[in-house]
CSV table of C-alpha atoms in Angstrom, one decimal:
chain,number,residue,atom,x,y,z
A,89,MET,CA,39.6,-38.5,-200.7
A,90,SER,CA,36.2,-38.9,-203.0
A,91,GLY,CA,37.1,-42.3,-204.4
A,92,GLY,CA,37.5,-43.8,-200.5
A,93,PRO,CA,40.9,-45.5,-199.1
A,94,LEU,CA,43.3,-47.1,-201.8
A,95,GLY,CA,44.0,-51.0,-201.2
A,96,ALA,CA,47.1,-52.3,-201.7
A,97,PRO,CA,47.1,-52.6,-205.6
A,98,ASP,CA,45.9,-49.2,-206.2
A,99,LEU,CA,48.4,-47.8,-204.1
A,100,LEU,CA,51.3,-49.5,-205.5
A,101,ARG,CA,50.1,-48.5,-209.2
A,102,SER,CA,49.6,-44.9,-207.7
A,103,VAL,CA,53.5,-44.5,-207.6
A,104,GLY,CA,54.1,-46.5,-210.8
A,105,LEU,CA,54.6,-49.8,-210.1
A,106,ILE,CA,54.0,-53.3,-211.4
A,107,VAL,CA,51.6,-55.2,-209.2
A,108,ASP,CA,51.9,-58.6,-207.8
A,109,GLY,CA,50.0,-60.8,-205.6
A,110,PRO,CA,48.2,-61.2,-203.5
A,111,ALA,CA,49.4,-63.6,-200.7
A,112,ALA,CA,47.8,-65.1,-197.9
A,113,TRP,CA,50.2,-63.7,-194.9
A,114,GLY,CA,52.6,-66.1,-193.4
A,115,THR,CA,52.0,-67.9,-196.6
A,116,ARG,CA,55.6,-68.1,-199.2
A,117,VAL,CA,55.7,-65.4,-201.7
A,118,ARG,CA,57.8,-66.4,-204.4
A,119,SER,CA,59.6,-63.2,-205.1
A,120,SER,CA,63.1,-63.3,-204.7
A,121,GLY,CA,64.1,-60.1,-205.6
A,122,PRO,CA,64.7,-56.8,-204.0
A,123,GLY,CA,61.3,-54.4,-204.1
A,124,VAL,CA,58.5,-53.2,-201.7
A,125,TYR,CA,55.5,-54.9,-200.1
A,126,VAL,CA,52.2,-53.3,-198.8
A,127,ILE,CA,50.0,-55.5,-196.0
A,128,GLU,CA,46.6,-55.0,-195.9
A,129,LEU,CA,43.4,-55.9,-194.3
A,130,PRO,CA,40.2,-56.1,-197.1
A,131,SER,CA,37.9,-54.6,-195.0
A,132,ALA,CA,39.5,-52.9,-191.3
A,133,PRO,CA,37.4,-52.1,-189.2
A,134,GLU,CA,36.6,-48.8,-187.4
A,135,SER,CA,38.5,-49.9,-184.4
A,136,ALA,CA,41.9,-51.6,-183.9
A,137,PRO,CA,41.1,-55.6,-183.7
A,138,VAL,CA,43.6,-56.2,-180.7
A,139,ASP,CA,44.4,-59.9,-179.4
A,140,PHE,CA,44.6,-59.6,-175.9
A,141,ASP,CA,46.2,-63.2,-175.9
A,142,ALA,CA,49.0,-61.5,-177.9
A,143,ILE,CA,49.3,-58.4,-175.8
A,144,GLY,CA,49.5,-60.8,-172.4
A,145,ARG,CA,52.5,-62.4,-174.3
A,146,TRP,CA,54.0,-59.7,-175.4
A,147,LEU,CA,54.5,-58.1,-172.0
A,148,ASP,CA,55.5,-61.2,-170.5
A,149,ARG,CA,58.0,-61.7,-173.0
A,150,VAL,CA,59.3,-58.5,-172.3
A,151,PRO,CA,58.6,-57.2,-168.9
A,152,GLY,CA,60.8,-54.2,-169.4
A,153,LEU,CA,58.2,-52.4,-171.8
A,154,THR,CA,56.9,-48.9,-170.6
A,155,ILE,CA,54.5,-46.1,-171.4
A,156,ASP,CA,55.4,-43.0,-170.8
A,157,GLY,CA,58.2,-44.0,-168.2
A,158,ALA,CA,55.6,-46.4,-166.8
A,159,VAL,CA,54.8,-50.2,-166.7
A,160,PRO,CA,51.4,-50.7,-168.2
A,161,THR,CA,48.9,-53.5,-168.0
A,162,GLY,CA,47.4,-55.0,-171.2
A,163,ARG,CA,44.5,-52.8,-171.0
A,164,GLU,CA,46.6,-49.7,-171.1
A,165,LEU,CA,48.9,-51.1,-173.8
A,166,ALA,CA,45.8,-52.1,-176.3
A,167,ALA,CA,44.3,-48.6,-175.6
A,168,ARG,CA,47.6,-46.9,-176.7
A,169,LEU,CA,47.8,-48.5,-180.0
A,170,HIS,CA,44.4,-48.3,-180.3
A,171,ARG,CA,45.1,-44.2,-180.8
A,172,PHE,CA,47.3,-44.7,-183.6
A,173,TRP,CA,44.1,-46.5,-185.5
A,174,LEU,CA,43.5,-45.0,-189.2
A,175,PRO,CA,39.6,-46.5,-189.2
A,176,GLY,CA,38.8,-47.9,-192.8
A,177,GLN,CA,42.3,-48.1,-193.8
A,178,PRO,CA,42.9,-51.1,-195.3
A,179,VAL,CA,46.8,-50.8,-195.6
A,180,LEU,CA,48.3,-51.4,-192.5
A,181,TYR,CA,52.1,-51.9,-193.6
A,182,ILE,CA,54.0,-50.8,-196.5
A,183,GLY,CA,57.9,-52.5,-196.3
A,184,MET,CA,60.9,-53.1,-198.3
A,185,SER,CA,63.8,-55.4,-198.7
A,186,ALA,CA,67.4,-54.4,-200.6
A,187,VAL,CA,68.0,-58.4,-201.2
A,188,SER,CA,64.1,-60.3,-201.6
A,189,ILE,CA,61.3,-60.1,-200.6
A,190,GLY,CA,60.4,-63.3,-200.5
A,191,ALA,CA,62.8,-63.7,-197.6
A,192,ARG,CA,61.9,-61.1,-195.7
A,193,LEU,CA,58.0,-61.4,-195.4
A,194,ASP,CA,58.9,-65.0,-194.4
A,195,ALA,CA,61.3,-63.7,-191.6
A,196,PHE,CA,58.4,-60.9,-190.9
A,197,ALA,CA,55.9,-63.5,-190.5
A,198,ARG,CA,58.6,-66.0,-187.9
A,199,THR,CA,59.2,-63.2,-185.6
A,200,PRO,CA,56.9,-63.9,-182.1
A,201,LEU,CA,55.6,-59.9,-181.1
A,202,GLY,CA,58.3,-58.9,-178.6
A,203,ASP,CA,61.6,-60.5,-180.1
A,204,ARG,CA,63.5,-58.8,-182.8
A,205,LYS,CA,65.1,-61.5,-185.0
A,206,PRO,CA,64.5,-62.2,-187.5
A,207,HIS,CA,63.0,-59.6,-188.2
A,208,ALA,CA,60.9,-57.0,-185.9
A,209,GLY,CA,59.7,-54.4,-188.5
A,210,GLY,CA,55.9,-53.7,-188.3
A,211,TYR,CA,55.9,-55.9,-185.0
A,212,TRP,CA,52.5,-53.7,-184.4
A,213,LEU,CA,50.9,-55.8,-187.0
A,214,LYS,CA,51.2,-59.0,-184.6
A,215,ALA,CA,49.4,-57.3,-181.8
A,216,LEU,CA,46.3,-57.2,-183.6
A,217,SER,CA,43.3,-60.2,-184.9
A,218,GLY,CA,42.7,-61.8,-187.7
A,219,LEU,CA,45.9,-62.7,-189.2
A,220,GLU,CA,44.5,-64.9,-191.3
A,221,ARG,CA,42.9,-62.4,-193.4
A,222,LEU,CA,45.9,-60.0,-194.2
A,223,ARG,CA,46.6,-60.1,-197.5
A,224,VAL,CA,50.3,-59.3,-199.1
A,225,TRP,CA,50.9,-57.2,-202.5
A,226,TRP,CA,54.3,-56.5,-203.8
A,227,SER,CA,56.2,-55.2,-206.7
A,228,GLU,CA,60.2,-55.8,-207.5
A,229,THR,CA,62.2,-52.9,-208.0
A,230,ASP,CA,66.0,-51.7,-207.1
A,231,ALA,CA,64.8,-48.7,-206.1
A,232,ALA,CA,63.2,-50.3,-203.1
A,233,GLU,CA,63.7,-47.3,-200.0
A,234,GLU,CA,62.5,-44.6,-202.9
A,235,TYR,CA,59.5,-46.0,-203.6
A,236,GLN,CA,58.7,-47.3,-200.1
A,237,ASP,CA,59.2,-43.8,-199.4
A,238,ALA,CA,56.6,-42.8,-202.4
A,239,LEU,CA,54.2,-45.2,-200.9
A,240,LEU,CA,54.2,-43.8,-197.5
A,241,ASP,CA,53.6,-40.2,-199.0
A,242,ALA,CA,50.9,-41.3,-201.2
A,243,PHE,CA,49.4,-43.4,-198.3
A,244,SER,CA,49.3,-40.2,-196.1
A,245,ALA,CA,48.0,-38.4,-199.0
A,246,GLY,CA,44.7,-40.7,-199.2
A,247,VAL,CA,44.4,-40.4,-195.4
A,248,PRO,CA,40.9,-37.8,-195.0
A,249,THR,CA,42.3,-35.0,-193.0
A,250,GLU,CA,39.8,-35.4,-190.5
A,251,VAL,CA,40.9,-38.8,-189.8
A,252,ALA,CA,44.8,-37.2,-189.7
A,253,THR,CA,44.1,-34.4,-187.2
A,254,GLU,CA,42.6,-37.0,-185.1
A,255,LEU,CA,45.8,-39.1,-184.8
A,256,GLU,CA,48.0,-38.7,-181.7
A,257,ALA,CA,51.0,-38.0,-183.9
A,258,THR,CA,53.5,-35.8,-186.3
A,259,VAL,CA,53.4,-37.8,-188.9
A,260,VAL,CA,50.8,-40.0,-190.9
A,261,LEU,CA,51.9,-43.4,-191.5
A,262,PRO,CA,50.2,-47.0,-191.9
A,263,PHE,CA,49.3,-48.4,-188.4
A,264,ALA,CA,52.4,-50.8,-188.4
A,265,ASN,CA,55.0,-48.0,-189.7
A,266,LEU,CA,56.4,-46.5,-186.5
A,267,GLN,CA,59.2,-44.8,-188.7
A,268,ALA,CA,59.5,-43.4,-192.4
A,269,PRO,CA,62.6,-43.8,-194.3
A,270,ASP,CA,63.8,-40.1,-193.3
A,271,GLY,CA,64.2,-40.6,-189.8
A,272,ARG,CA,60.5,-39.4,-188.8
A,273,ARG,CA,58.8,-41.1,-186.4
A,274,LYS,CA,55.2,-41.7,-184.7
A,275,GLU,CA,55.2,-40.4,-181.0
A,276,HIS,CA,53.9,-42.7,-179.1
A,277,GLY,CA,55.6,-43.1,-176.0
A,278,ILE,CA,55.9,-47.1,-176.2
A,279,LYS,CA,60.2,-47.7,-175.1
A,280,GLY,CA,61.8,-51.7,-174.6
A,281,ALA,CA,59.0,-53.1,-176.9
A,282,LEU,CA,61.8,-55.8,-178.3
A,283,ALA,CA,63.3,-57.9,-176.0
A,284,GLN,CA,67.4,-57.3,-175.5
A,285,GLU,CA,69.5,-60.4,-176.7
A,286,ALA,CA,69.7,-63.1,-174.2
A,287,PRO,CA,72.7,-62.3,-171.5
A,288,ALA,CA,76.1,-63.9,-171.8
A,289,GLY,CA,76.9,-66.4,-168.6
A,290,PRO,CA,74.7,-67.5,-165.8
A,291,VAL,CA,71.5,-66.4,-164.8
A,292,THR,CA,71.1,-63.8,-162.4
A,293,PRO,CA,68.4,-64.2,-159.2
A,294,ALA,CA,66.9,-61.6,-160.8
A,295,GLN,CA,66.4,-62.7,-164.1
A,296,ARG,CA,65.0,-66.2,-162.0
A,297,LEU,CA,62.6,-64.4,-160.2
A,298,ALA,CA,61.1,-62.9,-163.8
A,299,ALA,CA,60.6,-66.1,-165.0
A,300,ALA,CA,59.2,-67.3,-162.0
A,301,VAL,CA,56.4,-64.7,-161.4
A,302,LYS,CA,54.9,-65.2,-165.0
A,303,PRO,CA,51.2,-64.6,-164.8
A,304,ALA,CA,48.9,-67.5,-166.2
A,305,ARG,CA,45.6,-66.2,-167.9
A,306,ARG,CA,42.7,-67.7,-170.0
A,307,PRO,CA,42.6,-67.6,-173.9
A,308,SER,CA,40.3,-63.9,-174.8
A,309,ARG,CA,40.6,-62.0,-177.8
A,310,GLY,CA,38.6,-58.9,-178.5
A,311,ILE,CA,38.0,-55.4,-180.3
A,312,LEU,CA,39.0,-52.3,-178.8
A,313,ARG,CA,36.3,-50.0,-179.1
A,314,SER,CA,37.0,-46.1,-180.4
A,315,ASP,CA,35.8,-44.9,-177.1
A,316,GLY,CA,38.7,-46.7,-175.2
A,317,VAL,CA,36.3,-49.6,-173.7
A,318,ILE,CA,36.7,-53.6,-174.4
A,319,GLY,CA,33.7,-55.0,-175.7
A,320,ASP,CA,32.0,-58.4,-174.6
A,321,PRO,CA,33.0,-60.8,-173.5
A,322,VAL,CA,34.5,-59.1,-170.4
A,323,ARG,CA,38.6,-58.9,-170.7
A,324,ARG,CA,40.7,-59.3,-167.9
A,325,ALA,CA,44.2,-57.5,-167.8
A,326,PRO,CA,47.4,-59.8,-167.5
A,327,VAL,CA,48.5,-59.4,-164.0
A,328,ARG,CA,51.7,-57.3,-164.0
A,329,ARG,CA,54.4,-57.6,-161.1
A,330,ASP,CA,54.2,-55.3,-158.1
A,331,VAL,CA,58.0,-53.8,-158.5
A,332,ALA,CA,58.9,-52.2,-162.0
A,333,THR,CA,61.6,-53.9,-163.8
A,334,PRO,CA,64.4,-50.9,-163.8
A,335,VAL,CA,64.6,-49.5,-167.5
A,336,SER,CA,68.6,-49.6,-168.7
A,337,GLY,CA,70.2,-49.4,-171.9
A,338,PRO,CA,69.3,-47.2,-174.9
A,339,ASP,CA,65.3,-47.0,-173.6
A,340,ALA,CA,66.8,-45.8,-170.5
A,341,PRO,CA,65.2,-42.2,-169.3
A,342,ARG,CA,67.1,-39.5,-170.5
A,343,PRO,CA,68.7,-37.3,-167.7
A,344,PRO,CA,67.3,-33.8,-167.8
A,345,THR,CA,69.1,-31.2,-171.0
A,346,ARG,CA,70.7,-28.6,-168.5
A,347,VAL,CA,71.0,-25.7,-170.6
A,348,THR,CA,71.2,-21.7,-169.7
A,349,ALA,CA,68.4,-19.5,-170.6
A,350,THR,CA,70.0,-18.4,-173.9
A,351,GLY,CA,70.8,-21.8,-174.8
A,352,LEU,CA,67.3,-22.9,-174.6
A,353,ALA,CA,66.0,-19.9,-176.4
A,354,ALA,CA,68.6,-20.7,-179.0
A,355,MET,CA,67.1,-24.5,-179.4
A,356,GLN,CA,63.9,-23.3,-179.7
A,357,ALA,CA,64.7,-20.8,-182.3
A,358,GLU,CA,66.1,-23.6,-184.3
A,359,HIS,CA,63.4,-25.5,-183.9
A,360,HIS,CA,61.1,-23.4,-184.7
A,361,GLN,CA,62.8,-22.6,-188.1
A,362,LEU,CA,63.0,-26.2,-189.0
A,363,THR,CA,59.4,-27.1,-188.6
A,364,THR,CA,57.8,-24.0,-190.0
A,365,VAL,CA,60.4,-22.9,-193.2
A,366,ALA,CA,62.7,-26.1,-193.7
A,367,ARG,CA,60.3,-28.7,-193.4
A,368,PRO,CA,58.1,-27.2,-195.7
A,369,ALA,CA,60.4,-26.0,-198.2
A,370,ILE,CA,62.1,-29.4,-198.4
A,371,VAL,CA,58.7,-31.3,-198.5
A,372,ALA,CA,57.8,-28.7,-201.7
A,373,ARG,CA,61.2,-29.9,-203.4
A,374,ILE,CA,60.8,-33.5,-202.9
A,375,LYS,CA,57.3,-32.9,-205.0
A,376,ALA,CA,58.5,-31.0,-207.4
A,377,ALA,CA,61.3,-33.6,-208.0
A,378,ARG,CA,59.3,-36.7,-207.6
A,379,GLU,CA,57.1,-35.5,-210.6
A,380,LEU,CA,60.5,-35.1,-213.2
A,381,GLY,CA,60.4,-39.1,-213.6
A,382,ASP,CA,62.4,-42.2,-212.5
A,383,LEU,CA,63.0,-41.6,-209.0
A,384,ARG,CA,66.4,-44.2,-209.3
A,385,GLU,CA,68.3,-41.7,-212.1
A,386,ASN,CA,66.6,-38.2,-210.2
A,387,SER,CA,69.3,-36.7,-208.3
A,388,GLU,CA,67.1,-33.7,-207.7
A,389,TYR,CA,64.9,-36.4,-205.3
A,390,GLN,CA,68.0,-38.2,-203.8
A,391,GLU,CA,69.4,-34.6,-202.6
A,392,ALA,CA,66.3,-33.2,-201.2
A,393,ARG,CA,65.5,-36.9,-199.7
A,394,ARG,CA,69.0,-36.4,-198.0
A,395,GLU,CA,68.2,-32.6,-196.9
A,396,GLN,CA,65.0,-34.0,-195.4
A,397,SER,CA,67.1,-37.0,-193.5
A,398,PHE,CA,69.1,-34.6,-192.1
A,399,ALA,CA,66.3,-31.9,-191.2
A,400,GLU,CA,64.1,-34.8,-189.6
A,401,GLY,CA,67.4,-36.1,-187.7
A,402,ARG,CA,67.9,-32.8,-186.2
A,403,ILE,CA,64.0,-32.0,-185.4
A,404,GLN,CA,63.8,-35.5,-183.2
A,405,ALA,CA,67.0,-34.5,-181.4
A,406,LEU,CA,65.6,-31.3,-180.6
A,407,ASP,CA,62.0,-32.5,-179.4
A,408,GLU,CA,64.1,-35.0,-176.9
A,409,LEU,CA,66.2,-32.3,-175.7
A,410,LEU,CA,63.4,-29.7,-175.4
A,411,ARG,CA,61.2,-32.3,-173.9
A,412,ASN,CA,63.0,-32.4,-170.6
A,413,VAL,CA,64.9,-29.3,-169.8
A,414,ASP,CA,66.7,-28.0,-166.8
A,415,VAL,CA,67.2,-24.5,-166.9
A,416,ILE,CA,70.6,-23.2,-165.1
A,417,GLU,CA,69.4,-19.8,-163.5
A,418,GLU,CA,72.2,-17.2,-164.4
A,419,GLY,CA,72.8,-13.8,-162.6
A,420,ALA,CA,72.7,-15.9,-159.2
A,421,ALA,CA,75.6,-15.5,-156.8
A,422,ILE,CA,78.3,-17.9,-158.0
A,423,HIS,CA,80.9,-19.6,-155.6
A,424,ARG,CA,82.3,-22.7,-157.7
A,425,VAL,CA,82.7,-23.3,-161.4
A,426,GLU,CA,79.3,-24.8,-162.5
A,427,LEU,CA,77.1,-25.0,-165.3
A,428,GLY,CA,76.8,-21.5,-166.7
A,429,THR,CA,79.9,-19.9,-164.8
A,430,SER,CA,82.2,-17.3,-166.9
A,431,VAL,CA,85.3,-18.3,-166.2
A,432,VAL,CA,88.8,-16.6,-166.2
A,433,VAL,CA,91.9,-18.8,-166.5
A,434,ASP,CA,95.9,-18.5,-166.8
A,435,ASP,CA,97.9,-21.1,-168.4
A,436,GLY,CA,101.3,-19.5,-167.9
A,437,SER,CA,101.4,-17.5,-171.3
A,438,GLY,CA,98.3,-15.2,-170.8
A,439,GLU,CA,94.4,-15.4,-169.7
A,440,SER,CA,91.9,-16.5,-171.8
A,441,ALA,CA,87.9,-16.5,-171.1
A,442,PHE,CA,84.9,-19.1,-171.8
A,443,ARG,CA,81.5,-20.1,-170.1
A,444,ILE,CA,81.0,-23.7,-169.0
A,445,VAL,CA,77.9,-24.3,-171.0
A,446,GLY,CA,75.4,-27.8,-171.5
A,447,PRO,CA,76.6,-30.2,-174.1
A,448,SER,CA,74.0,-28.6,-176.2
A,449,GLU,CA,75.1,-25.3,-176.3
A,450,SER,CA,78.5,-25.8,-177.1
A,451,ASP,CA,80.4,-23.6,-179.8
A,452,PRO,CA,84.1,-23.3,-178.6
A,453,ARG,CA,84.6,-20.9,-181.2
A,454,ASN,CA,83.0,-18.5,-179.3
A,455,GLY,CA,84.1,-19.1,-175.6
A,456,ARG,CA,81.2,-21.6,-174.7
A,457,ILE,CA,82.7,-24.8,-173.7
A,458,SER,CA,80.7,-27.8,-172.9
A,459,ALA,CA,80.7,-29.3,-169.5
A,460,ARG,CA,81.6,-32.7,-170.7
A,461,SER,CA,84.7,-31.9,-172.2
A,462,PRO,CA,88.1,-32.1,-170.9
A,463,ILE,CA,88.4,-28.7,-169.8
A,464,GLY,CA,84.9,-28.0,-168.7
A,465,ALA,CA,84.9,-31.3,-166.6
A,466,ALA,CA,87.9,-30.6,-164.8
A,467,MET,CA,87.0,-27.1,-163.9
A,468,LEU,CA,83.6,-28.2,-162.3
A,469,GLY,CA,83.6,-27.8,-158.7
A,470,HIS,CA,86.7,-25.3,-158.5
A,471,LEU,CA,87.3,-21.7,-156.7
A,472,PRO,CA,89.0,-19.0,-157.8
A,473,GLY,CA,93.1,-19.3,-157.1
A,474,ASP,CA,92.6,-23.1,-157.7
A,475,GLU,CA,95.0,-25.1,-160.0
A,476,VAL,CA,93.7,-27.3,-162.7
A,477,GLU,CA,95.4,-30.0,-164.8
A,478,VAL,CA,93.6,-30.9,-168.0
A,479,VAL,CA,94.4,-34.1,-169.8
A,480,SER,CA,93.2,-33.8,-173.0
A,481,PRO,CA,94.6,-35.6,-176.7
A,482,ALA,CA,97.0,-32.6,-177.4
A,483,GLY,CA,98.1,-33.0,-173.9
A,484,THR,CA,98.5,-32.3,-170.4
A,485,THR,CA,97.9,-28.2,-169.7
A,486,ARG,CA,97.7,-26.7,-165.9
A,487,TYR,CA,95.5,-23.8,-165.4
A,488,ARG,CA,95.0,-21.1,-162.5
A,489,ILE,CA,91.7,-20.0,-162.0
A,490,VAL,CA,91.5,-16.2,-162.0
A,491,SER,CA,88.0,-15.4,-161.6
A,492,ILE,CA,84.5,-16.9,-161.9
A,493,GLY,CA,81.2,-14.9,-162.3
């Protein structure tokens, strides 16, 4: 961009908002109404100013944090954050509140890195040194989410192409924004970054052990250079436990997506259509609708945004499914009902045929029954001639397996 990167005030003005501020990070912002806010570092360095004390405390607080499924060292976590740093871009986070800008910023500043409450949005910001230099600008508006979306688009448009192409991301966002309002996310590979709620009941032996092995470390701060090397003085990565903490709950590794070759081809075709046809068309509609005026009363903009949210959500779901696929071999000799098997059954009133498929391929109207459905789950493992009782919301039905293939 010829005029250089936009600072927070110019970014807010670029979408037609009246600017208030600045306020120093962590100080009271006198705004009790809804709206948007932008956090910037007045002179952004070329490399991420990672605070290794903060990184160490983060790993201690959340021992289940993983990168690409493995427990990282402090050096590895700092290097992963550095990959998403935008050199020379002063704006680090764009946020919004539907209730009170001042209350939201106060909660944001008070939340320790790794905690979920009172407000964990933009938590990557807490992994940086020099937070006292941050400045906050804001603008009150009843259309907070819509203007946050517009600000993120304006920010993305101002990032030079050569910088955007070097990012390991499918979406260009400020450093501490990990997700756009429509659901698009940075694919950063960090899981379990925020502590779960404290469990009720007595402390378990495992929890007692985790608390007893917290490493000691000396204070250190530093800049991670663009080549990934830590600058002087020499930094020491936090000592981690030898045994990795099992990950459970929403951050647990997903099991493989079991699909037939036909199902895999269909998912790949849908993903291609959404990313190469639907996505650009929706973006063009949003751009055209935004030019019509006030986002609060712009029905065409609202409809296009809803469509974008749905499309991006489906793209994310397909990305996750396709990332770990187990293709079922079809055509091999089959002796029992399994995924990919065609089954002919008789319920006493006549025969019917269907194929057992993975949940992502389910299409009952066309005879493709999910292995997780009541009838699909009941059939698995059975032989021709077996009688199978299926319990479903409609009642109990007894089937005889006539043949499989």
